[in-house]
Amino acid sequence: MIDAEYCQMMAAYNAWMNSKLYEAAAQLPDAERKADRKAFFRSLHSTLNHILWGDRVWLPRFNSKSYPVGGVGTDLYESFAELRAARTAMDNEIVAWAAGLDASQLAGTLTWYSVIAQREMTRPRWLCVT
C-alpha cells in the first residue's frame, strides 16, 4: 500500500513533468500540435486534452469536487493557452488534495460507476489513487 508522502511526492512530480511537457508542446506551431498523428486520440493536442479529462474524472472520486468534462475523446479546450492554464489549475488541485491526505483516506475501497465498462467497479482506494 502507498502512503500520503508517496502521493504528495507523485503529485509534485506530476505537476513538474506536465509543466515540462507543456513547455515542449508550446514550441510547436498550433497546426503541428493538432495534426492527426494516428494516435489513439489523434493529435498531441487531443491527447493532452484527454489526460486532463482523465484527471477531471478521477479527482472528484477523492476530493468530492466537480470539474467540467465532456464525452470521452472530446477536446475540453480548442485553444492551447486555455488547455495549458487548465492543466496548471488541475495540477494545483492534485497537489492541494495530496497535501491534505492521511492514511485513513487511502484505506478501504472505492466504488464508482464506470461509463466505459458500463458497470459498477470496486477497488482498493490506494490502488485507485496510484
Coordinates of N, CA and C in Angstrom, one line a residue:
M1 N 0.8 -1.2 0.0 CA 0.0 0.0 0.0 C 0.9 1.2 0.0
I2 N 0.4 2.3 -0.6 CA 1.1 3.6 -0.7 C 0.8 4.4 0.6
D3 N 1.5 5.5 0.8 CA 1.2 6.3 1.9 C 1.0 7.8 1.4
A4 N 0.6 8.7 2.3 CA 0.4 10.0 1.9 C 1.6 10.7 1.4
E5 N 2.8 10.4 2.0 CA 4.0 11.1 1.5 C 4.3 10.7 0.0
Y6 N 4.0 9.4 -0.3 CA 4.2 9.0 -1.7 C 3.3 9.8 -2.6
C7 N 2.0 9.9 -2.2 CA 1.1 10.7 -3.0 C 1.5 12.1 -3.2
Q8 N 2.0 12.7 -2.2 CA 2.5 14.1 -2.2 C 3.7 14.2 -3.2
M9 N 4.6 13.3 -3.1 CA 5.8 13.3 -4.0 C 5.3 13.1 -5.4
M10 N 4.4 12.2 -5.7 CA 4.0 11.9 -7.1 C 3.1 13.1 -7.6
A11 N 2.4 13.7 -6.8 CA 1.6 14.9 -7.2 C 2.5 16.0 -7.7
A12 N 3.6 16.2 -6.9 CA 4.6 17.3 -7.2 C 5.3 16.9 -8.5
Y13 N 5.7 15.6 -8.6 CA 6.4 15.1 -9.8 C 5.4 15.3 -11.1
N14 N 4.2 14.9 -10.9 CA 3.2 15.1 -12.0 C 3.1 16.5 -12.5
A15 N 3.0 17.4 -11.5 CA 2.9 18.9 -11.9 C 4.2 19.3 -12.6
W16 N 5.4 18.9 -12.1 CA 6.6 19.2 -12.8 C 6.7 18.7 -14.2
M17 N 6.4 17.4 -14.3 CA 6.5 16.8 -15.7 C 5.5 17.4 -16.6
N18 N 4.3 17.7 -16.1 CA 3.3 18.4 -17.0 C 3.8 19.7 -17.5
S19 N 4.5 20.5 -16.6 CA 5.0 21.8 -17.0 C 6.1 21.6 -18.1
K20 N 6.9 20.6 -17.9 CA 8.0 20.3 -18.9 C 7.3 19.9 -20.3
L21 N 6.3 19.1 -20.2 CA 5.6 18.6 -21.4 C 5.0 19.8 -22.1
Y22 N 4.3 20.6 -21.4 CA 3.6 21.8 -22.0 C 4.6 22.8 -22.5
E23 N 5.8 22.9 -21.8 CA 6.8 23.8 -22.4 C 7.3 23.3 -23.7
A24 N 7.5 22.0 -23.9 CA 7.9 21.4 -25.1 C 6.8 21.6 -26.2
A25 N 5.6 21.3 -25.8 CA 4.5 21.4 -26.8 C 4.2 22.8 -27.2
A26 N 4.5 23.8 -26.4 CA 4.4 25.2 -26.7 C 5.3 25.6 -27.8
Q27 N 6.4 24.8 -28.0 CA 7.4 25.2 -29.1 C 6.9 24.8 -30.5
L28 N 5.8 24.0 -30.5 CA 5.3 23.6 -31.8 C 4.2 24.6 -32.3
P29 N 4.1 24.7 -33.6 CA 3.0 25.6 -34.1 C 1.7 24.8 -33.8
D30 N 0.6 25.6 -33.6 CA -0.7 25.0 -33.3 C -1.1 23.9 -34.3
A31 N -0.8 24.2 -35.6 CA -1.2 23.1 -36.6 C -0.4 21.8 -36.3
E32 N 0.8 21.9 -35.9 CA 1.6 20.7 -35.6 C 1.0 20.0 -34.4
R33 N 0.7 20.7 -33.4 CA 0.1 20.1 -32.1 C -1.3 19.4 -32.5
K34 N -2.0 20.0 -33.4 CA -3.3 19.5 -33.7 C -3.3 18.5 -34.9
A35 N -2.2 18.3 -35.5 CA -2.1 17.4 -36.7 C -2.5 15.9 -36.3
D36 N -3.2 15.3 -37.1 CA -3.6 13.9 -36.8 C -2.3 13.0 -37.0
R37 N -1.9 12.4 -35.9 CA -0.7 11.6 -35.9 C -1.0 10.1 -35.8
K38 N -2.3 9.8 -36.0 CA -2.8 8.4 -36.0 C -2.6 7.8 -34.6
A39 N -2.5 8.6 -33.6 CA -2.5 8.1 -32.2 C -3.9 7.8 -31.7
F40 N -4.1 7.2 -30.6 CA -5.4 6.8 -30.1 C -6.3 8.0 -30.0
F41 N -5.8 9.2 -29.5 CA -6.6 10.4 -29.5 C -6.2 11.4 -30.6
R42 N -5.8 10.9 -31.7 CA -5.4 11.6 -32.9 C -4.1 12.4 -32.8
S43 N -4.2 13.6 -32.1 CA -3.2 14.5 -32.1 C -2.6 14.7 -30.7
L44 N -1.4 15.4 -30.6 CA -0.9 15.7 -29.4 C -1.8 16.6 -28.6
H45 N -2.5 17.5 -29.2 CA -3.4 18.4 -28.6 C -4.6 17.6 -27.9
S46 N -5.1 16.7 -28.7 CA -6.2 15.9 -28.2 C -5.8 14.9 -27.1
T47 N -4.6 14.4 -27.2 CA -4.0 13.6 -26.1 C -3.9 14.3 -24.8
L48 N -3.4 15.6 -24.9 CA -3.2 16.4 -23.7 C -4.6 16.7 -23.1
N49 N -5.6 17.0 -24.0 CA -7.0 17.2 -23.5 C -7.5 15.9 -22.8
H50 N -7.2 14.8 -23.4 CA -7.7 13.5 -22.7 C -7.1 13.3 -21.4
I51 N -5.8 13.6 -21.2 CA -5.1 13.4 -19.9 C -5.8 14.3 -18.9
L52 N -6.0 15.5 -19.3 CA -6.7 16.5 -18.4 C -8.1 15.9 -18.1
W53 N -8.8 15.4 -19.1 CA -10.2 14.9 -18.9 C -10.1 13.7 -17.9
G54 N -9.1 12.9 -18.0 CA -9.0 11.7 -17.1 C -8.8 12.2 -15.6
D55 N -8.0 13.2 -15.4 CA -7.8 13.8 -14.1 C -9.1 14.4 -13.6
R56 N -9.8 15.0 -14.4 CA -11.1 15.7 -14.0 C -12.2 14.6 -13.7
V57 N -12.1 13.5 -14.3 CA -13.0 12.4 -14.0 C -12.6 11.7 -12.7
W58 N -11.3 11.5 -12.5 CA -10.9 10.7 -11.3 C -10.7 11.5 -10.0
L59 N -10.2 12.8 -10.1 CA -10.0 13.5 -8.8 C -11.3 13.7 -8.0
P60 N -12.5 13.9 -8.6 CA -13.7 14.1 -7.8 C -14.0 12.8 -7.0
R61 N -13.5 11.7 -7.4 CA -13.8 10.5 -6.6 C -13.0 10.5 -5.3
F62 N -12.0 11.4 -5.2 CA -11.2 11.5 -4.0 C -11.5 12.8 -3.2
N63 N -11.7 13.9 -3.9 CA -11.9 15.2 -3.2 C -13.3 15.7 -3.2
S64 N -14.2 15.0 -3.8 CA -15.7 15.4 -3.8 C -16.0 16.7 -4.5
K65 N -15.1 17.2 -5.3 CA -15.4 18.4 -6.1 C -15.8 18.0 -7.4
S66 N -16.3 18.9 -8.3 CA -16.6 18.6 -9.6 C -15.9 19.5 -10.6
Y67 N -15.6 18.9 -11.7 CA -14.8 19.7 -12.8 C -15.5 19.4 -14.1
P68 N -15.5 20.4 -15.0 CA -16.2 20.2 -16.3 C -15.5 19.1 -17.1
V69 N -16.3 18.2 -17.6 CA -15.9 17.2 -18.6 C -16.9 17.0 -19.7
G70 N -16.5 16.6 -20.8 CA -17.4 16.2 -21.9 C -17.3 14.7 -22.1
G71 N -17.7 14.2 -23.2 CA -17.6 12.8 -23.5 C -16.1 12.4 -23.7
V72 N -15.9 11.1 -23.6 CA -14.6 10.5 -23.9 C -14.2 10.9 -25.3
G73 N -13.0 11.4 -25.4 CA -12.4 11.7 -26.7 C -12.8 13.1 -27.2
T74 N -13.6 13.9 -26.4 CA -13.9 15.2 -26.8 C -12.9 16.2 -26.2
D75 N -12.4 17.1 -27.1 CA -11.5 18.1 -26.6 C -12.2 19.0 -25.6
L76 N -11.6 19.2 -24.5 CA -12.1 20.2 -23.5 C -11.8 21.6 -23.9
Y77 N -10.7 21.8 -24.6 CA -10.2 23.1 -25.0 C -9.6 23.1 -26.4
E78 N -10.1 24.0 -27.2 CA -9.5 24.1 -28.5 C -8.3 24.9 -28.5
S79 N -8.2 25.9 -27.6 CA -7.1 26.8 -27.5 C -6.0 26.2 -26.6
F80 N -4.8 26.1 -27.1 CA -3.7 25.6 -26.4 C -3.4 26.4 -25.1
A81 N -3.5 27.7 -25.2 CA -3.3 28.5 -24.0 C -4.3 28.2 -22.9
E82 N -5.6 28.0 -23.3 CA -6.6 27.7 -22.3 C -6.4 26.3 -21.7
L83 N -6.0 25.3 -22.6 CA -5.7 24.0 -22.2 C -4.5 24.0 -21.2
R84 N -3.5 24.7 -21.5 CA -2.3 24.8 -20.6 C -2.7 25.4 -19.2
A85 N -3.5 26.5 -19.2 CA -3.9 27.1 -18.0 C -4.8 26.1 -17.2
A86 N -5.6 25.3 -17.9 CA -6.5 24.4 -17.2 C -5.6 23.2 -16.6
R87 N -4.6 22.8 -17.3 CA -3.7 21.8 -16.8 C -3.0 22.2 -15.6
T88 N -2.5 23.5 -15.6 CA -1.8 24.0 -14.4 C -2.8 24.1 -13.2
A89 N -4.0 24.5 -13.5 CA -5.0 24.6 -12.4 C -5.3 23.2 -11.8
M90 N -5.4 22.2 -12.7 CA -5.7 20.8 -12.3 C -4.5 20.3 -11.5
D91 N -3.3 20.6 -11.9 CA -2.1 20.1 -11.2 C -2.1 20.7 -9.8
N92 N -2.5 22.0 -9.7 CA -2.6 22.7 -8.4 C -3.6 22.0 -7.5
E93 N -4.7 21.6 -8.1 CA -5.8 20.9 -7.4 C -5.3 19.5 -6.8
I94 N -4.5 18.8 -7.7 CA -4.0 17.5 -7.3 C -3.0 17.6 -6.2
V95 N -2.1 18.6 -6.3 CA -1.1 18.9 -5.2 C -1.8 19.3 -3.9
A96 N -2.8 20.1 -4.0 CA -3.5 20.5 -2.8 C -4.2 19.3 -2.1
W97 N -4.8 18.5 -3.0 CA -5.5 17.3 -2.4 C -4.5 16.4 -1.7
A98 N -3.4 16.1 -2.4 CA -2.4 15.2 -1.8 C -1.8 15.8 -0.5
A99 N -1.7 17.1 -0.4 CA -1.1 17.7 0.8 C -2.0 17.5 2.0
G100 N -3.3 17.2 1.8 CA -4.2 17.0 2.9 C -4.5 15.5 3.2
L101 N -3.8 14.7 2.5 CA -4.1 13.2 2.7 C -3.5 12.7 4.0
D102 N -4.2 11.7 4.5 CA -3.7 10.9 5.6 C -4.0 9.4 5.3
A103 N -3.5 8.5 6.1 CA -3.6 7.1 5.9 C -5.0 6.6 5.8
S104 N -5.9 7.2 6.5 CA -7.3 6.7 6.5 C -8.0 7.0 5.2
Q105 N -7.5 8.0 4.5 CA -8.1 8.3 3.2 C -7.6 7.4 2.1
L106 N -6.6 6.6 2.3 CA -6.1 5.7 1.4 C -6.5 4.2 1.7
A107 N -7.1 4.1 2.9 CA -7.6 2.7 3.3 C -9.0 2.4 2.7
G108 N -9.3 1.2 2.8 CA -10.7 0.8 2.3 C -10.8 0.7 0.8
T109 N -12.0 0.7 0.4 CA -12.2 0.5 -1.1 C -13.0 1.8 -1.6
L110 N -12.9 1.9 -2.9 CA -13.6 2.9 -3.7 C -14.5 2.2 -4.6
T111 N -15.8 2.6 -4.7 CA -16.8 2.1 -5.6 C -17.3 3.2 -6.5
W112 N -17.3 3.0 -7.8 CA -17.8 4.0 -8.7 C -18.4 3.3 -9.9
Y113 N -19.2 4.1 -10.6 CA -19.8 3.5 -11.8 C -18.9 3.9 -13.0
S114 N -18.5 3.0 -13.8 CA -17.6 3.2 -14.9 C -18.5 3.3 -16.2
V115 N -18.5 4.5 -16.8 CA -19.3 4.7 -18.0 C -18.7 3.8 -19.1
I116 N -17.4 3.7 -19.1 CA -16.7 2.9 -20.2 C -17.1 1.4 -20.0
A117 N -17.0 0.9 -18.8 CA -17.2 -0.5 -18.6 C -18.7 -0.8 -18.5
Q118 N -19.5 0.2 -18.3 CA -21.0 0.1 -18.1 C -21.3 -0.8 -16.9
R119 N -20.6 -0.6 -15.8 CA -20.9 -1.3 -14.6 C -20.2 -0.6 -13.4
E120 N -20.7 -1.0 -12.2 CA -20.0 -0.6 -11.0 C -18.7 -1.3 -10.8
M121 N -17.7 -0.5 -10.3 CA -16.4 -1.1 -10.1 C -16.0 -0.8 -8.6
T122 N -15.3 -1.7 -8.0 CA -14.8 -1.6 -6.7 C -13.3 -2.0 -6.6
R123 N -12.5 -1.1 -6.1 CA -11.0 -1.4 -6.0 C -10.5 -0.8 -4.7
P124 N -9.4 -1.3 -4.2 CA -8.8 -0.6 -3.1 C -8.5 0.9 -3.4
R125 N -8.8 1.7 -2.4 CA -8.7 3.2 -2.6 C -7.2 3.5 -3.0
W126 N -6.2 3.0 -2.3 CA -4.9 3.3 -2.6 C -4.5 2.9 -4.0
L127 N -5.0 1.8 -4.5 CA -4.8 1.4 -5.9 C -5.4 2.4 -6.9
C128 N -6.6 2.9 -6.6 CA -7.2 3.9 -7.5 C -6.4 5.2 -7.5
V129 N -5.9 5.6 -6.3 CA -5.1 6.8 -6.3 C -3.8 6.6 -7.1
T130 N -3.2 5.4 -7.0 CA -2.0 5.2 -7.8 C -2.3 5.3 -9.2

